Short mmCIF file of C-alpha atoms in Angstrom, two decimals:
data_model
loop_
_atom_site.label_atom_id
_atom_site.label_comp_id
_atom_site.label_asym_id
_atom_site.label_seq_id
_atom_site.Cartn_x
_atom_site.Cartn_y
_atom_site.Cartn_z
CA UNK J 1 10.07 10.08 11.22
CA UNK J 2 6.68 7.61 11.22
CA UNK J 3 8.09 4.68 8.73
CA UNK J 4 11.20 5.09 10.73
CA UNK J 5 9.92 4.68 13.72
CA UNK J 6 7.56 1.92 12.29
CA UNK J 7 9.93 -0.20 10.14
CA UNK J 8 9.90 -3.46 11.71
CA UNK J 9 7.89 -2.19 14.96
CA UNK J 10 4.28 -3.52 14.91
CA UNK J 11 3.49 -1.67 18.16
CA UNK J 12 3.95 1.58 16.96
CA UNK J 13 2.73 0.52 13.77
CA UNK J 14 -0.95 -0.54 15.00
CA UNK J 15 -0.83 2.39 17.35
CA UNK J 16 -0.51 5.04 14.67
CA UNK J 17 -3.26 3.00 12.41
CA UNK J 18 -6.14 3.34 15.28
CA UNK J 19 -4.55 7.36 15.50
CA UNK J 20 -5.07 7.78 12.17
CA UNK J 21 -8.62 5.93 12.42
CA UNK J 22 -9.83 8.44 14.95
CA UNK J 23 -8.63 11.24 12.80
CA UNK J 24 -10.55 10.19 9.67
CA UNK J 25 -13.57 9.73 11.58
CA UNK J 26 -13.34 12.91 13.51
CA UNK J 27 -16.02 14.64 10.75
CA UNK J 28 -18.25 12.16 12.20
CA UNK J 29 -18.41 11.80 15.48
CA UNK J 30 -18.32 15.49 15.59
CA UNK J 31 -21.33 16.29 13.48
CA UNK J 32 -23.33 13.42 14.33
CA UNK J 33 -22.71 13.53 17.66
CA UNK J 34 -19.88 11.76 19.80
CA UNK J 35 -22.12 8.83 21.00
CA UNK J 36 -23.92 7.95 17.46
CA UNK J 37 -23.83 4.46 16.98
CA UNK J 38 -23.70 4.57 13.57
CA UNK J 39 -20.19 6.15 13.22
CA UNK J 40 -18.92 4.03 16.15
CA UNK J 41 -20.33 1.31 14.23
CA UNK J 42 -18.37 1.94 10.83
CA UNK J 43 -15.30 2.35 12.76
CA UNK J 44 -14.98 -0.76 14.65
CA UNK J 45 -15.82 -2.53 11.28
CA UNK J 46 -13.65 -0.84 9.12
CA UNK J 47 -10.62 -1.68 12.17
CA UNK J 48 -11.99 -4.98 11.97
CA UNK J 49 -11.15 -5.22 8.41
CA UNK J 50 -8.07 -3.34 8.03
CA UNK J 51 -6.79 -6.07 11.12
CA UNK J 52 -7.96 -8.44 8.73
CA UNK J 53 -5.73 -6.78 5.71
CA UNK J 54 -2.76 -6.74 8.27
CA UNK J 55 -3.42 -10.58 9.25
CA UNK J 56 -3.55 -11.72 5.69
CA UNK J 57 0.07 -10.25 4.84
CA UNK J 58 1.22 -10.70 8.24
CA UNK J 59 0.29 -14.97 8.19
CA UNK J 60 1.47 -15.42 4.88
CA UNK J 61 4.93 -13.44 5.44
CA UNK J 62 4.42 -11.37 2.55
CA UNK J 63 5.15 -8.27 4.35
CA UNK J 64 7.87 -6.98 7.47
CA UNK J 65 5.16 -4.33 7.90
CA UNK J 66 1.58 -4.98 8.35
CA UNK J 67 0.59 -2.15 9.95
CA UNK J 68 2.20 0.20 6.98
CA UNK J 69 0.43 -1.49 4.51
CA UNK J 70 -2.88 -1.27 7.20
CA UNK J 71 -2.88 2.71 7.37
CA UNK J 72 -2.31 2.80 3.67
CA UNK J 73 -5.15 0.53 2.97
CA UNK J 74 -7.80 2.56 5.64
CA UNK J 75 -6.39 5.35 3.85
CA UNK J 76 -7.96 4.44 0.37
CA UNK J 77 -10.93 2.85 1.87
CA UNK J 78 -12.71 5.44 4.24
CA UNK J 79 -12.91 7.92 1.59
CA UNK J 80 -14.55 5.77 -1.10
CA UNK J 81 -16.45 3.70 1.68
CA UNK J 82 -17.18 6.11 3.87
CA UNK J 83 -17.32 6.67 7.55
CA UNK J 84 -21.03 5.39 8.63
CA UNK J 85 -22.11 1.71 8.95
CA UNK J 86 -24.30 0.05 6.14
CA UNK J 87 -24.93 -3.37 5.73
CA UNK J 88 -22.86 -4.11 2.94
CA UNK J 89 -19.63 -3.15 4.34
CA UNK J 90 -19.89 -7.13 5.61
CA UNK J 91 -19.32 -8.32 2.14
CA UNK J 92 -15.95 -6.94 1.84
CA UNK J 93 -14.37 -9.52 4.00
CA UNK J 94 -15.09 -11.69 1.44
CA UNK J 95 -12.33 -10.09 -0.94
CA UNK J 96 -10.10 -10.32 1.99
CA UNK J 97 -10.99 -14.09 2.52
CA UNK J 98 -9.81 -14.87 -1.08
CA UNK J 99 -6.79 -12.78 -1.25
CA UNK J 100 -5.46 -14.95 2.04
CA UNK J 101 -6.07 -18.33 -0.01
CA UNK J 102 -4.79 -17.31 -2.88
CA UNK J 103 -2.01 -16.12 -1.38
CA UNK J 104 -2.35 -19.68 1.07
CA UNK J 105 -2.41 -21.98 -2.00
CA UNK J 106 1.47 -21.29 -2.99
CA UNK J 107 4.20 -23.59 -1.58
CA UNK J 108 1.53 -26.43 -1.10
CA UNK J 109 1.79 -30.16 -3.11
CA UNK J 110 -2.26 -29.89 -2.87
CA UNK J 111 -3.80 -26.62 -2.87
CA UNK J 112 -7.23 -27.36 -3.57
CA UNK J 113 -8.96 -26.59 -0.90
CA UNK J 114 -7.28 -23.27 -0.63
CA UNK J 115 -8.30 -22.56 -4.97
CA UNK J 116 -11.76 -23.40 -4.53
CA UNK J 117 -12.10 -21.06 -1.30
CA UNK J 118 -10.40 -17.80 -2.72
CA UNK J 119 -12.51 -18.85 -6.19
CA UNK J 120 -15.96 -19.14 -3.83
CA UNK J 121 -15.44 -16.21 -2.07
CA UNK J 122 -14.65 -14.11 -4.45
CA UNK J 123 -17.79 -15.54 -6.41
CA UNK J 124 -19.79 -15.07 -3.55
CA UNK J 125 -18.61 -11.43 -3.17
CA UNK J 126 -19.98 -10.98 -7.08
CA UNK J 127 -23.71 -12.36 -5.73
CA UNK J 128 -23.94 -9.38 -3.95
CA UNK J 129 -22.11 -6.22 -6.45
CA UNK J 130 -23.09 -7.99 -9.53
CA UNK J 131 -20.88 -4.68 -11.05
CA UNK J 132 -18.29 -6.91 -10.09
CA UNK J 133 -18.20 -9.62 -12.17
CA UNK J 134 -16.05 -9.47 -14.69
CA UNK J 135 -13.25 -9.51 -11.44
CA UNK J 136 -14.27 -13.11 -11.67
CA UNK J 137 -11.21 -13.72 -15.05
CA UNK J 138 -8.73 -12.46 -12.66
CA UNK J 139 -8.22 -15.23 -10.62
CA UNK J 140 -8.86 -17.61 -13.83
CA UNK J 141 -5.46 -15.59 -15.00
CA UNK J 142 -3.34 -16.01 -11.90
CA UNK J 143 -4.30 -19.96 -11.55
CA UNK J 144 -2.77 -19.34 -15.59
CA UNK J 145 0.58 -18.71 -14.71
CA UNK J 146 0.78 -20.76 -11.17
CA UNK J 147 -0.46 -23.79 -12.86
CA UNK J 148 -0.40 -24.27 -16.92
CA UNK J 149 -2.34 -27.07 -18.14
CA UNK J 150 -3.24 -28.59 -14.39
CA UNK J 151 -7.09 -29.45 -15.49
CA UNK J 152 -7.55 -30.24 -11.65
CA UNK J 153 -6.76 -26.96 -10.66
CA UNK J 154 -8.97 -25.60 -13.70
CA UNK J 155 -12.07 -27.67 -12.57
CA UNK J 156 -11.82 -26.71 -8.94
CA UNK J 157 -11.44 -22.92 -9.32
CA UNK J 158 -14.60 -22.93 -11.83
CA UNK J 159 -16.10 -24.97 -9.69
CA UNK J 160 -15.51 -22.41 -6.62
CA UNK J 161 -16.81 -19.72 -8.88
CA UNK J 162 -20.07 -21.18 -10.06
CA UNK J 163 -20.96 -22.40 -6.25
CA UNK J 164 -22.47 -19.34 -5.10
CA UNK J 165 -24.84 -18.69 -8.45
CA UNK J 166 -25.82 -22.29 -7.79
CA UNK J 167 -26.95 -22.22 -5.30
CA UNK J 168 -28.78 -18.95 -6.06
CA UNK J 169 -30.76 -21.52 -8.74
CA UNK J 170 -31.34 -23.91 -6.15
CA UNK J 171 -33.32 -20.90 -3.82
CA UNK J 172 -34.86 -19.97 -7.17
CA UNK J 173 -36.03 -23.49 -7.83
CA UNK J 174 -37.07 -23.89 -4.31
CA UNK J 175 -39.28 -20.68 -3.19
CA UNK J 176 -40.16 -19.60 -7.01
CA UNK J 177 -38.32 -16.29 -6.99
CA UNK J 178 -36.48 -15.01 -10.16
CA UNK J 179 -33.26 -14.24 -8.02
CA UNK J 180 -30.32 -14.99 -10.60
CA UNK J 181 -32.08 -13.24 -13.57
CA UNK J 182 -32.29 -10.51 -11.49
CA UNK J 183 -28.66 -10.27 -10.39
CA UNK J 184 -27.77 -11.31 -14.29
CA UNK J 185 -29.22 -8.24 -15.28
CA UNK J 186 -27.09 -5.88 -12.94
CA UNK J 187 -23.66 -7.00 -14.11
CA UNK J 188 -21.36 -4.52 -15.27
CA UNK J 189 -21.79 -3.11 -18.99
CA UNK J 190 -19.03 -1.55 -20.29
CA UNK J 191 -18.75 1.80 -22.49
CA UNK J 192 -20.72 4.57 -22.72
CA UNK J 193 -19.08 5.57 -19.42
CA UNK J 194 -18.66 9.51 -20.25
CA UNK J 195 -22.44 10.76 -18.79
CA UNK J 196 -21.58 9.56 -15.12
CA UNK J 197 -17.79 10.99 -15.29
CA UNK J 198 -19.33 13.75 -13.66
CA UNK J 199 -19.98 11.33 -10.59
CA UNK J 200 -16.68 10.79 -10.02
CA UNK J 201 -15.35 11.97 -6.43
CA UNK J 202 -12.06 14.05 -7.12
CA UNK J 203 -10.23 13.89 -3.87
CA UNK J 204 -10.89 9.76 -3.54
CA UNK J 205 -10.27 9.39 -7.04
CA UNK J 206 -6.68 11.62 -7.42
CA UNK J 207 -6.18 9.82 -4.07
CA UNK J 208 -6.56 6.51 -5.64
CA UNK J 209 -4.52 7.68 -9.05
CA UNK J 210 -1.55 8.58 -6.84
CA UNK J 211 -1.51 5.12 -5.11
CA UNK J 212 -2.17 3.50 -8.07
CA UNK J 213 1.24 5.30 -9.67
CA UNK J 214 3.64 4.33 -6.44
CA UNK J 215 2.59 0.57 -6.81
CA UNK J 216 3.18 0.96 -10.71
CA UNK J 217 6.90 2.57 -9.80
CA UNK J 218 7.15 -0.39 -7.09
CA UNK J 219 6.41 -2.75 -9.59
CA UNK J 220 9.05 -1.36 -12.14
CA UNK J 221 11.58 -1.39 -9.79
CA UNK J 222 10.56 -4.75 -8.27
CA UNK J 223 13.72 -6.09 -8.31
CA UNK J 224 14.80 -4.11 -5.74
CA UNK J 225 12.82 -5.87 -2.79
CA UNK J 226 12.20 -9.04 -4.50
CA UNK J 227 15.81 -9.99 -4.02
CA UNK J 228 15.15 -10.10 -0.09
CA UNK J 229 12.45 -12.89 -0.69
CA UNK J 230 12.08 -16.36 -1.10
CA UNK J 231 10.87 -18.11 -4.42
CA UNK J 232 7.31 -18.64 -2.87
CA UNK J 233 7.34 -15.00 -1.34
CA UNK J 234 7.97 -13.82 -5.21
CA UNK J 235 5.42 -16.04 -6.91
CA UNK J 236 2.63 -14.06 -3.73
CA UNK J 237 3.63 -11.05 -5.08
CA UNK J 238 3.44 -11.61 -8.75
CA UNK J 239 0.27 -12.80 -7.72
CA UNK J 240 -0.39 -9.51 -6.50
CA UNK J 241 0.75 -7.99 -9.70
CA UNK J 242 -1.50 -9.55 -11.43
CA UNK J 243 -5.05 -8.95 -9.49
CA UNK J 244 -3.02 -4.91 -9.70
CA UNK J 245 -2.79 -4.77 -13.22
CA UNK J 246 -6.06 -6.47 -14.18
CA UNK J 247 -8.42 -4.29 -11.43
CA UNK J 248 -6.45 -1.00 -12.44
CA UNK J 249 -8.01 -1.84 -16.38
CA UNK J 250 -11.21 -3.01 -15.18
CA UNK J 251 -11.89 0.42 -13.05
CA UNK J 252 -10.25 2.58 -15.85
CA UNK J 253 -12.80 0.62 -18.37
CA UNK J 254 -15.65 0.78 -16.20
CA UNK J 255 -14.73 4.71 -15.68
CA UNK J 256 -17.46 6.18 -13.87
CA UNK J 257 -19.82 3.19 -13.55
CA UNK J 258 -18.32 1.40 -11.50
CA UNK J 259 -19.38 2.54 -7.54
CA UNK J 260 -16.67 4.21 -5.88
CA UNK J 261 -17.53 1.74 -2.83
CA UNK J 262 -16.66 -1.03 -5.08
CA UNK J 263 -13.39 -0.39 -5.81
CA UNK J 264 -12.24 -2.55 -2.55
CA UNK J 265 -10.82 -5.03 -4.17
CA UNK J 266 -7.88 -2.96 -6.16
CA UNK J 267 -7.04 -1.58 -2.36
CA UNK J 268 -5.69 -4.34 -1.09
CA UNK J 269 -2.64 -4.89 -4.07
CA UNK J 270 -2.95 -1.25 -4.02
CA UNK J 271 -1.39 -0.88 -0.39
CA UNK J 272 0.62 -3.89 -0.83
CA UNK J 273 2.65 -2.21 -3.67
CA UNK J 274 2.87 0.99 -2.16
CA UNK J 275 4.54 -0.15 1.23
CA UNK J 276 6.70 -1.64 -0.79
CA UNK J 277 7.34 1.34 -2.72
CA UNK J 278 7.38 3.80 0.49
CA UNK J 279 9.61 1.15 2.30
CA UNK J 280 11.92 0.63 -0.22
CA UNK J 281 12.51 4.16 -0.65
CA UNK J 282 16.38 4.89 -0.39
CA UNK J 283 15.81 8.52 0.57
CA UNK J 284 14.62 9.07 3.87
CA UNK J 285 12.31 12.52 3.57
CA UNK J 286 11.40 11.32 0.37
CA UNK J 287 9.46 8.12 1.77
CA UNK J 288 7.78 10.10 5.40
CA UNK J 289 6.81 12.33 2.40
CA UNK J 290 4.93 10.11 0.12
CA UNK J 291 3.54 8.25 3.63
CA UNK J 292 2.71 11.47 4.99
CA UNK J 293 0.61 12.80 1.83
CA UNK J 294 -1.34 9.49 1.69
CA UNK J 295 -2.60 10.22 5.12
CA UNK J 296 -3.53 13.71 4.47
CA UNK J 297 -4.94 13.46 1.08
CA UNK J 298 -7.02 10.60 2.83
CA UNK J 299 -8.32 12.88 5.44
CA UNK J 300 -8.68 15.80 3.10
CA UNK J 301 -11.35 13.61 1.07
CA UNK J 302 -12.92 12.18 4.16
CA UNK J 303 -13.52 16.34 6.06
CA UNK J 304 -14.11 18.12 3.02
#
């Protein structure tokens, strides 16, 4: 009943995402008290970044259904994120920021501009979860198969990736501080990962593994939707397939190191792939169900 009623209807769409909100912050305004600014807080910014998910696909006509992909995407972020405002739920938009020009940089004679933004932001994003790193080869991989042996394109992405810890030497070299050792010495190690298993969040992590296996089915049966898109449309999305693939192995290899907060940046491909998959469902109870579970394994992990 709810993807039919949403295919291709945006109103409905965005008006079951803020329902579905609501509901997944319900634990908190009612123990912390309906007025709490805190919860209010993490709500509007959370909506303010799922919006932001839904513009991204929605400008760059990579989806028919934003606001699909938009409750799918809340779904894995509130319970890995959480429901109360901190101030590093701002650097998430920076993920977001690069996803739109990478995705912006296709169908262009001169994308450079758009390389060394999704490059810098992403970089930028790394300043601050230094766990997150070794994302950075990702985008080194998709610039790889969009544009062999352009040393133009090579020299402005590395160029968009080194800006931010530049100029992290420059504040070093002007107020004395020590502040890109000290961010050098919190990237990501992997191995020996087995001691923090225990860590782990079940419900946000089986809800992640089950999301993780409907884009992996979307993506073998890829054929199915991609014949509905244009050559620049495909190229996005095997884009999309790429940053997948390579953030799926860099959280399995990172195991329970890795924050569950920063996982962010394998939700975005993450709901991409599975609105595809749900949508593109033949069978009609088959694709409210897998919707429908999303949502309530999603709330399950957020009230328990």
């Amino acid at each position: 009943m709810f993807i039919k009623l949403s295919k291709n209807n945006l109103l409905f769409q965005f008006g079951l995402l803020i329902l579905v909100s609501l509901i997944l912050w319900g634990k908190a305004f009612v123990s912390e008290g309906f007025f709490n600014g805190t919860g209010w807080g993490g709500w509007a910014v959370s909506l303010l970044m799922v919006a932001g998910a839904c513009y991204v696909v929605q400008r760059q006509q990579v989806s028919r259904n934003p606001g699909i992909q938009g409750i799918i995407f809340l779904c894995l972020m509130v319970p890995h994120l959480g429901t109360a405002y901190t101030p590093q739920i701002w650097v998430y938009p920076l993920f977001l920021l690069s996803f739109y020009y990478t995705f912006n940089m296709y169908g262009k004679e001169n994308p450079y501009p758009d390389v060394f933004n999704a490059a810098f932001f992403w970089s930028a994003a790394t300043v601050f979860f230094p766990d997150l790193f070794f994302t950075l080869p990702c985008l080194l991989i998709v610039l790889l198969v969009y544009a062999v042996g352009n040393w133009h394109m090579w020299l402005t992405s590395i160029t968009g990736m080194g800006t931010p810890y530049l100029i992290l030497a420059a504040i070093d070299f002007l107020s004395g501080q020590n502040l890109l050792a000290q961010n050098m010495a919190q990237i990501q190690v992997f191995g020996h990962a087995i001691s923090h298993l225990s860590e782990i969040s079940i419900l946000p992590g089986v809800l992640l593994l089950f999301c993780v296996i409907l884009s992996t089915l979307s993506l073998i049966s890829s054929r199915q939707f991609m014949q509905d898109l244009e050559m620049i449309e495909r190229r996005k999305s095997s884009a999309m397939a790429i940053m997948f693939f390579y953030l799926v192995l860099f959280v399995l290899l990172s195991a329970g190191k890795l924050p569950p907060a920063h996982r962010f940046p394998l939700f975005f491909p993450t709901a991409f792939f599975c609105t595809k998959c749900i949508i593109y469902t033949r069978q009609s109870v088959l694709k409210e169900t897998l919707f429908i579970l999303i949502i309530t394994l999603s709330v399950w992990a957020v009230w328990l």
